[in-house]
Amino acid sequence: MAPVGEFSWVNEIPGNLSSKLAGKSDAPGYRPRRIHAKSRKGCQNCKRRRIKCDESKPRCLQCTDRDIPCNFADSPSSHQSSGDQPAREFQTRQKNKSHLETRNPRSTVQSHVPTTEEIQLYLATTIETQQLPNDTQCTTFELLNHFFGITDPSIGSPECQKVLQNHGLELSRGAPYLLHAILAFSGSHLNFLHPHEKKYEIAASSYYGLSLKSYSAQIIAGLDANNADSIVGCGYLHTMLAFRNVPSDDLADVVSLGWLRTMQGVRILWATENLSSQLKNSHWRSVCAEARVTQEFQCNHVETRNIGGEAEDISRALHQFLEVDFSPNGTGNVYQEPLGRLCMLLKSNIGHNKIGMFMAFIGVLPQAFLQLLDRKDHKAMMIICYWCALFSHNEKWWITRSAQLECVKLCAYLSSIPDKVVQDLLRFPASHCGYTLEGSVLI
């Protein structure tokens, strides 16, 4: 069982999960899977649906109730009466998956974007899809088909989108938190594309709430090799949804930064002892490698002192403001590591392939720095203000609006500080988010 305190970031929700994290381990409509002995002799239909089979032959009670053919793996007619090719293909995948449960849980998971037919087969044979709410006015098939049909860069970094689209469908089997997160993300994207279609907004909100509830319940129930990749994938989707859902109606609420805590969630998962050991061969390793350069970067202005340009000038000004030595080997403080990574982003050509670096920046912020943000430390807030200004240049549907909005909030708060250095440093982020420094409203 995971320690509750390590995962307090899942409280960034529509609705309050605090009571569940404090004591309850189950969420409405979802019971986390527990380790149990599995029947190996059930019929093929019950195995596909992941329901208990009474193993009565020639036809079990579940198949009798549904008036469908009943086939057992050891039955001579099982391969002849199965009916159609998709069912046989699915049985083959299930056989591979059964083998995979006892060996490597990732070795044979699909490695391609699922087709329309595969999505339909998934919906027909996955019990979690039959427990979804039916009041969202848009079908589960529509949402899944949209998510796996997205071809433009829209789902996090390039590698993140590749992993989620290639493996997300299979990883969501037995993981309703991931299925709900995929549906919520798809609904949110469709709501962005069709803002007047309220059904997508309703679907996004409904599935996001369901995902957060079942996600926190599963974390408390336990993390293991069978759910490691699904948990991490869900965490990445929550990261993007939390940032997308930054509220726009409260400019005074500058210091809550709830999205920032949620964006640290995946890093906490990777650092959790009983999960990190299960992620050594994870699909998500490639996503980590994509952003690793962010953690390894060292800012050295001694070597670049003769290099001009806006990025170099701003970086030097920030070093002086934060009292950080120009040399990476010099005397540092709590601002040194975040500032060094910010300088790398300042000097980068911002684009879709840099999203992983931006996400990693937030993910590796040290606890001492987060505590400064909680205390409204204006130097720590200046670093995040610059990050928001730069992040807003990634013109992605879940990034631009929220990054600009958070940048405006931070500029408004920091502009109330009567310090000329602060005012001068605010010119760069203010120009990127559209905030007017002159005559700003004090908060």
Coordinates of C-alpha atoms in Angstrom, one line a residue, residues 11 16-24:
N11 CA -6.1 16.2 -4.5
N16 CA -12.8 16.7 -2.8
L17 CA -10.8 13.5 -2.4
S18 CA -9.2 14.5 0.9
S19 CA -11.4 12.2 2.9
K20 CA -10.7 9.3 0.6
L21 CA -6.9 9.8 0.7
A22 CA -7.1 10.1 4.5
G23 CA -9.0 6.9 5.1
K24 CA -11.1 5.4 2.4

